[in-house]
Coordinates of N, CA and C in Angstrom, one line a residue:
M270 N 21.9 -30.2 -15.0 CA 21.5 -28.9 -14.4 C 20.2 -29.2 -13.6
D271 N 20.2 -28.8 -12.3 CA 19.0 -29.0 -11.5 C 18.0 -27.8 -11.8
R272 N 16.8 -28.2 -11.8 CA 15.7 -27.2 -12.0 C 14.8 -27.2 -10.7
Q273 N 14.1 -26.1 -10.5 CA 13.3 -26.0 -9.3 C 12.0 -26.9 -9.4
D274 N 11.7 -27.5 -10.6 CA 10.5 -28.3 -10.7 C 10.8 -29.8 -10.4
G275 N 12.0 -30.1 -10.0 CA 12.3 -31.5 -9.7 C 13.0 -32.2 -10.8
F276 N 13.1 -31.6 -12.0 CA 13.7 -32.3 -13.1 C 15.2 -31.9 -13.1
R277 N 16.0 -32.8 -13.6 CA 17.5 -32.5 -13.8 C 17.8 -33.0 -15.2
E278 N 18.4 -32.1 -16.0 CA 18.8 -32.4 -17.3 C 20.0 -33.4 -17.2
L279 N 20.0 -34.4 -18.1 CA 21.1 -35.4 -18.0 C 22.1 -35.2 -19.2
D280 N 23.4 -35.4 -19.0 CA 24.3 -35.3 -20.1 C 24.3 -36.5 -20.9
R281 N 25.0 -36.5 -22.0 CA 25.0 -37.6 -23.0 C 25.5 -38.9 -22.4
Q282 N 26.6 -38.9 -21.6 CA 27.1 -40.1 -21.0 C 26.1 -40.7 -20.0
E283 N 25.5 -39.9 -19.2 CA 24.6 -40.4 -18.2 C 23.3 -41.0 -18.9
C284 N 22.9 -40.3 -20.0 CA 21.8 -40.9 -20.8 C 22.1 -42.3 -21.3
L285 N 23.3 -42.4 -21.9 CA 23.7 -43.7 -22.5 C 23.8 -44.8 -21.4
R286 N 24.3 -44.4 -20.3 CA 24.5 -45.3 -19.2 C 23.1 -45.8 -18.7
L287 N 22.1 -44.9 -18.6 CA 20.8 -45.3 -18.2 C 20.1 -46.2 -19.2
L288 N 20.3 -45.9 -20.5 CA 19.8 -46.7 -21.6 C 20.2 -48.2 -21.5
S289 N 21.5 -48.3 -21.0 CA 22.0 -49.7 -20.9 C 21.4 -50.5 -19.8
L290 N 20.5 -49.8 -18.9 CA 20.0 -50.5 -17.8 C 18.6 -51.1 -18.0
V291 N 17.9 -50.7 -19.1 CA 16.6 -51.2 -19.4 C 16.5 -51.9 -20.7
P292 N 15.6 -52.9 -20.8 CA 15.5 -53.7 -22.1 C 14.5 -53.2 -23.1
I293 N 13.6 -52.4 -22.6 CA 12.4 -52.0 -23.5 C 12.4 -50.5 -23.7
G294 N 12.1 -50.1 -24.9 CA 11.9 -48.7 -25.2 C 10.8 -48.5 -26.2
R295 N 10.7 -47.3 -26.8 CA 9.6 -47.1 -27.8 C 10.3 -46.4 -29.0
I296 N 9.9 -46.9 -30.2 CA 10.4 -46.2 -31.4 C 9.2 -45.3 -31.9
V297 N 9.6 -44.1 -32.2 CA 8.6 -43.1 -32.7 C 9.0 -42.8 -34.1
Y298 N 8.0 -43.1 -35.1 CA 8.3 -42.9 -36.5 C 7.0 -42.4 -37.2
T299 N 7.1 -42.2 -38.5 CA 6.0 -41.7 -39.3 C 5.6 -42.9 -40.2
H300 N 4.3 -43.2 -40.1 CA 3.7 -44.2 -41.0 C 2.5 -43.6 -41.7
D301 N 2.6 -43.6 -43.0 CA 1.5 -43.0 -43.8 C 1.2 -41.6 -43.3
A302 N 2.2 -40.8 -43.1 CA 2.1 -39.4 -42.7 C 1.5 -39.2 -41.3
L303 N 1.4 -40.3 -40.5 CA 0.9 -40.2 -39.2 C 1.9 -40.7 -38.2
P304 N 1.9 -40.1 -37.0 CA 2.9 -40.6 -36.0 C 2.5 -42.0 -35.5
A305 N 3.6 -42.8 -35.3 CA 3.4 -44.2 -34.8 C 4.4 -44.4 -33.7
V306 N 4.0 -45.1 -32.7 CA 4.9 -45.4 -31.6 C 4.7 -46.9 -31.3
L307 N 5.8 -47.6 -31.2 CA 5.8 -49.1 -30.9 C 6.8 -49.4 -29.7
P308 N 6.3 -50.2 -28.8 CA 7.3 -50.7 -27.8 C 8.2 -51.7 -28.4
V309 N 9.5 -51.7 -28.1 CA 10.4 -52.6 -28.7 C 11.5 -53.0 -27.7
N310 N 12.0 -54.2 -27.8 CA 13.2 -54.5 -27.0 C 14.4 -54.0 -27.8
F311 N 15.5 -53.7 -27.1 CA 16.6 -53.1 -27.8 C 17.9 -53.4 -27.1
S312 N 19.0 -53.0 -27.8 CA 20.3 -53.1 -27.2 C 21.1 -51.8 -27.6
L313 N 22.1 -51.4 -26.8 CA 23.0 -50.4 -27.3 C 24.2 -51.1 -27.9
D314 N 24.6 -50.7 -29.1 CA 25.8 -51.3 -29.7 C 27.0 -50.6 -29.2
R315 N 28.2 -51.1 -29.6 CA 29.5 -50.5 -29.2 C 29.7 -49.1 -29.5
D316 N 29.0 -48.6 -30.6 CA 29.1 -47.2 -31.0 C 28.0 -46.3 -30.4
H317 N 27.3 -46.9 -29.5 CA 26.2 -46.3 -28.8 C 24.9 -46.1 -29.6
S318 N 24.9 -46.8 -30.8 CA 23.6 -46.8 -31.5 C 22.6 -47.7 -30.8
V319 N 21.4 -47.4 -31.0 CA 20.3 -48.2 -30.5 C 20.0 -49.2 -31.6
V320 N 20.0 -50.5 -31.3 CA 19.7 -51.6 -32.2 C 18.5 -52.4 -31.9
L321 N 17.6 -52.5 -32.9 CA 16.4 -53.3 -32.7 C 16.5 -54.5 -33.6
R322 N 15.9 -55.6 -33.2 CA 15.8 -56.8 -34.0 C 14.3 -57.1 -34.3
T323 N 13.9 -57.0 -35.5 CA 12.4 -57.2 -35.8 C 12.2 -58.0 -37.1
S324 N 11.0 -58.1 -37.5 CA 10.7 -58.8 -38.7 C 11.0 -58.0 -39.9
A325 N 11.7 -58.6 -40.9 CA 12.1 -57.8 -42.1 C 10.8 -57.4 -42.9
V326 N 9.7 -58.0 -42.7 CA 8.5 -57.7 -43.5 C 7.5 -56.8 -42.7
S327 N 8.0 -56.3 -41.5 CA 7.1 -55.5 -40.7 C 6.9 -54.1 -41.3
R328 N 5.8 -53.5 -41.1 CA 5.6 -52.1 -41.6 C 6.6 -51.1 -41.0
M329 N 6.9 -51.4 -39.7 CA 7.9 -50.5 -39.1 C 9.3 -50.5 -39.8
A330 N 9.8 -51.7 -40.1 CA 11.1 -51.9 -40.7 C 11.1 -51.1 -42.0
H331 N 10.0 -51.2 -42.8 CA 10.0 -50.5 -44.1 C 9.8 -49.0 -43.9
A332 N 9.1 -48.6 -42.9 CA 8.8 -47.1 -42.7 C 10.0 -46.4 -42.2
V333 N 10.9 -47.0 -41.4 CA 12.0 -46.3 -40.7 C 13.3 -46.3 -41.5
D334 N 13.4 -47.2 -42.5 CA 14.7 -47.3 -43.2 C 15.0 -45.9 -43.9
G335 N 16.0 -45.2 -43.4 CA 16.4 -44.0 -44.0 C 15.7 -42.8 -43.4
A336 N 14.8 -43.0 -42.5 CA 14.0 -41.9 -41.9 C 14.6 -41.5 -40.6
V337 N 14.4 -40.2 -40.2 CA 14.7 -39.7 -38.9 C 13.6 -40.2 -37.9
V338 N 14.1 -40.9 -36.9 CA 13.1 -41.4 -35.9 C 13.6 -41.0 -34.5
A339 N 12.7 -41.2 -33.5 CA 13.1 -40.9 -32.1 C 12.9 -42.3 -31.4
F340 N 13.8 -42.5 -30.4 CA 13.7 -43.7 -29.6 C 13.7 -43.2 -28.2
E341 N 12.8 -43.7 -27.4 CA 12.6 -43.3 -26.0 C 12.6 -44.5 -25.1
A342 N 13.3 -44.4 -24.0 CA 13.3 -45.4 -22.9 C 13.2 -44.7 -21.6
D343 N 12.6 -45.3 -20.6 CA 12.5 -44.7 -19.3 C 12.4 -45.7 -18.2
W344 N 12.4 -45.2 -17.0 CA 12.2 -46.0 -15.8 C 11.6 -45.1 -14.7
F345 N 10.6 -45.6 -14.0 CA 10.0 -44.8 -13.0 C 9.8 -45.7 -11.7
D346 N 9.9 -45.0 -10.6 CA 9.5 -45.6 -9.3 C 8.3 -44.9 -8.8
E347 N 7.1 -45.5 -9.0 CA 5.9 -44.8 -8.7 C 5.8 -44.4 -7.2
A348 N 6.3 -45.3 -6.3 CA 6.2 -45.0 -4.9 C 7.0 -43.8 -4.5
A349 N 8.2 -43.7 -5.1 CA 9.1 -42.6 -4.7 C 8.9 -41.4 -5.6
H350 N 8.1 -41.5 -6.6 CA 7.9 -40.4 -7.6 C 9.2 -39.9 -8.2
T351 N 10.0 -40.9 -8.6 CA 11.3 -40.6 -9.2 C 11.4 -41.4 -10.5
G352 N 12.3 -41.0 -11.4 CA 12.5 -41.7 -12.6 C 13.3 -40.9 -13.6
W353 N 13.4 -41.5 -14.8 CA 14.2 -40.8 -15.8 C 13.6 -41.2 -17.2
S354 N 13.9 -40.4 -18.1 CA 13.5 -40.6 -19.5 C 14.6 -40.1 -20.4
V355 N 15.0 -40.9 -21.4 CA 16.0 -40.6 -22.4 C 15.5 -40.7 -23.8
I356 N 15.8 -39.8 -24.6 CA 15.4 -39.8 -26.1 C 16.7 -39.8 -26.9
V357 N 16.7 -40.7 -27.9 CA 17.7 -40.7 -28.9 C 17.1 -40.4 -30.2
T358 N 17.7 -39.5 -31.0 CA 17.1 -39.1 -32.3 C 18.2 -39.4 -33.3
G359 N 17.9 -40.0 -34.4 CA 18.8 -40.3 -35.5 C 18.1 -40.8 -36.7
R360 N 18.9 -41.0 -37.8 CA 18.4 -41.5 -39.0 C 18.5 -43.0 -39.0
A361 N 17.4 -43.7 -38.9 CA 17.4 -45.2 -38.8 C 17.8 -45.9 -40.1
T362 N 18.5 -47.0 -40.0 CA 18.8 -47.8 -41.2 C 18.6 -49.2 -40.9
V363 N 18.2 -50.0 -41.9 CA 18.2 -51.4 -41.8 C 19.6 -51.9 -42.1
V364 N 20.1 -52.7 -41.3 CA 21.5 -53.2 -41.5 C 21.4 -54.3 -42.5
T365 N 22.2 -54.1 -43.6 CA 22.1 -55.0 -44.8 C 23.4 -55.8 -44.9
D366 N 24.5 -55.4 -44.3 CA 25.8 -56.1 -44.4 C 25.7 -57.4 -43.7
P367 N 25.9 -58.6 -44.4 CA 25.8 -59.9 -43.7 C 26.8 -60.0 -42.5
T368 N 28.0 -59.5 -42.6 CA 29.0 -59.6 -41.5 C 28.5 -58.8 -40.3
E369 N 27.9 -57.7 -40.5 CA 27.4 -56.9 -39.4 C 26.2 -57.5 -38.8
Q370 N 25.3 -58.1 -39.7 CA 24.2 -58.8 -39.2 C 24.6 -60.0 -38.3
E371 N 25.6 -60.7 -38.7 CA 26.1 -61.8 -37.9 C 26.7 -61.4 -36.5
R372 N 27.4 -60.2 -36.6 CA 28.0 -59.7 -35.4 C 26.8 -59.3 -34.4
L373 N 25.8 -58.6 -34.9 CA 24.7 -58.2 -34.1 C 23.9 -59.4 -33.6
R374 N 23.8 -60.4 -34.3 CA 23.1 -61.7 -33.9 C 23.9 -62.3 -32.7
A375 N 25.2 -62.2 -32.8 CA 26.1 -62.8 -31.7 C 26.0 -62.0 -30.4
V376 N 25.6 -60.7 -30.5 CA 25.5 -59.9 -29.3 C 24.4 -60.4 -28.4
G377 N 23.4 -61.1 -29.0 CA 22.4 -61.7 -28.2 C 21.1 -61.0 -28.2
L378 N 20.9 -59.9 -28.9 CA 19.6 -59.3 -29.0 C 18.6 -60.2 -29.6
R379 N 17.5 -60.5 -28.9 CA 16.5 -61.4 -29.4 C 15.2 -60.6 -29.5
S380 N 14.5 -60.9 -30.6 CA 13.1 -60.4 -30.7 C 12.2 -61.2 -29.8
W381 N 11.2 -60.6 -29.3 CA 10.2 -61.3 -28.5 C 9.2 -62.0 -29.3
M382 N 9.2 -61.7 -30.6 CA 8.3 -62.4 -31.5 C 9.0 -63.4 -32.3
A383 N 8.2 -64.5 -32.7 CA 8.7 -65.5 -33.6 C 8.7 -64.8 -35.0
M384 N 9.7 -65.0 -35.8 CA 9.7 -64.5 -37.2 C 10.5 -65.4 -38.1
T385 N 10.2 -65.3 -39.4 CA 10.9 -66.1 -40.4 C 12.0 -65.3 -41.0
E386 N 11.8 -64.0 -41.2 CA 12.8 -63.1 -41.8 C 13.1 -62.0 -40.8
E387 N 14.3 -61.9 -40.4 CA 14.7 -60.9 -39.4 C 15.4 -59.7 -40.0
A388 N 15.3 -58.6 -39.3 CA 16.0 -57.4 -39.7 C 16.5 -56.7 -38.5
F389 N 17.7 -56.1 -38.6 CA 18.3 -55.3 -37.5 C 18.2 -53.9 -38.0
I390 N 17.7 -53.1 -37.1 CA 17.5 -51.6 -37.4 C 18.5 -50.9 -36.4
R391 N 19.2 -50.0 -37.0 CA 20.2 -49.2 -36.2 C 19.8 -47.8 -36.2
I392 N 19.8 -47.2 -35.0 CA 19.5 -45.8 -34.8 C 20.7 -45.1 -34.2
P393 N 21.5 -44.4 -35.0 CA 22.7 -43.8 -34.4 C 22.3 -42.7 -33.4
S394 N 23.1 -42.6 -32.3 CA 22.7 -41.6 -31.3 C 23.2 -40.2 -31.7
E395 N 22.6 -39.7 -32.7 CA 23.0 -38.4 -33.2 C 22.7 -37.3 -32.2
L396 N 21.4 -37.3 -31.7 CA 21.0 -36.4 -30.6 C 20.5 -37.2 -29.5
V397 N 21.0 -36.9 -28.3 CA 20.7 -37.7 -27.1 C 20.3 -36.6 -26.0
S398 N 19.2 -36.8 -25.4 CA 18.7 -35.9 -24.3 C 18.0 -36.7 -23.3
G399 N 18.0 -36.2 -22.1 CA 17.3 -36.9 -21.1 C 17.1 -36.1 -19.8
R400 N 16.2 -36.5 -19.0 CA 16.0 -35.8 -17.7 C 15.6 -36.8 -16.6
M401 N 16.0 -36.4 -15.4 CA 15.7 -37.2 -14.3 C 14.7 -36.4 -13.4
L402 N 13.7 -37.2 -12.8 CA 12.7 -36.5 -12.0 C 13.0 -37.0 -10.5
R403 N 13.1 -36.0 -9.7 CA 13.1 -36.3 -8.2 C 11.8 -35.7 -7.7
G404 N 10.8 -36.5 -7.6 CA 9.5 -36.0 -7.2 C 9.3 -35.7 -5.8
H405 N 8.1 -35.3 -5.4 CA 7.7 -35.0 -4.1 C 7.2 -36.3 -3.4
W406 N 7.6 -36.6 -2.2 CA 7.2 -37.8 -1.5 C 5.8 -37.8 -1.2
H407 N 5.2 -36.7 -0.9 CA 3.8 -36.6 -0.5 C 2.8 -36.8 -1.7
G408 N 3.3 -36.8 -2.9 CA 2.4 -37.0 -4.1 C 1.8 -35.8 -4.7
G409 N 1.9 -34.7 -4.1 CA 1.4 -33.4 -4.6 C 2.5 -32.5 -5.1
D410 N 2.2 -31.3 -5.1 CA 3.3 -30.3 -5.5 C 4.0 -29.8 -4.2
E411 N 4.8 -28.8 -4.4 CA 5.6 -28.4 -3.3 C 4.8 -27.7 -2.2
R412 N 3.5 -27.3 -2.5 CA 2.7 -26.6 -1.5 C 1.8 -27.7 -0.8
G413 N 2.0 -29.0 -1.1 CA 1.2 -30.0 -0.5 C -0.1 -30.3 -1.1
T414 N -0.3 -29.7 -2.3 CA -1.6 -30.0 -3.0 C -1.7 -31.4 -3.4
P415 N -2.8 -32.1 -3.1 CA -2.9 -33.5 -3.4 C -3.0 -33.7 -4.9
P416 N -2.6 -34.9 -5.4 CA -2.7 -35.2 -6.8 C -4.1 -35.3 -7.2
L417 N -4.4 -35.2 -8.5 CA -5.8 -35.4 -9.0 C -6.3 -36.8 -8.7
A418 N -7.6 -36.9 -8.5 CA -8.1 -38.3 -8.2 C -7.8 -39.2 -9.3
G419 N -7.3 -40.4 -9.0 CA -7.0 -41.4 -10.0 C -5.7 -41.3 -10.6
V420 N -5.0 -40.2 -10.4 CA -3.7 -39.9 -11.0 C -2.6 -40.2 -10.0
V421 N -1.6 -41.0 -10.4 CA -0.5 -41.3 -9.4 C 0.6 -40.4 -9.7

């Protein structure tokens, strides 16, 4: 649905398609009753779950297992003032089945960190939402008002 502010709501299929185009996102979870956000590389699995590969001893891996988390990925073109953002919300789980771990390992998702013990975290795409921005070429609003100093 197009809105007058330049944003367009994206449907589930379009959100999942866009997620498949970028390698980095952010996981949002709760750690010690406080919000935590970490950039992570990820992959979409065949069931459209977001899959992360991380250290089995990381604070994040322990904090998210069984918890509802959000995952966000985006892409922006600063020069054109366009872009998109997609959010997946679901109950994260650490994958414990050895056969499933081996299948995910074969998919090719690699952590950017060296680790001795790995863990795969799955976030099912229970709720998926997104929006696309078609910004104004002149960098201000529709009245031609310039952006704030230092803000792109």
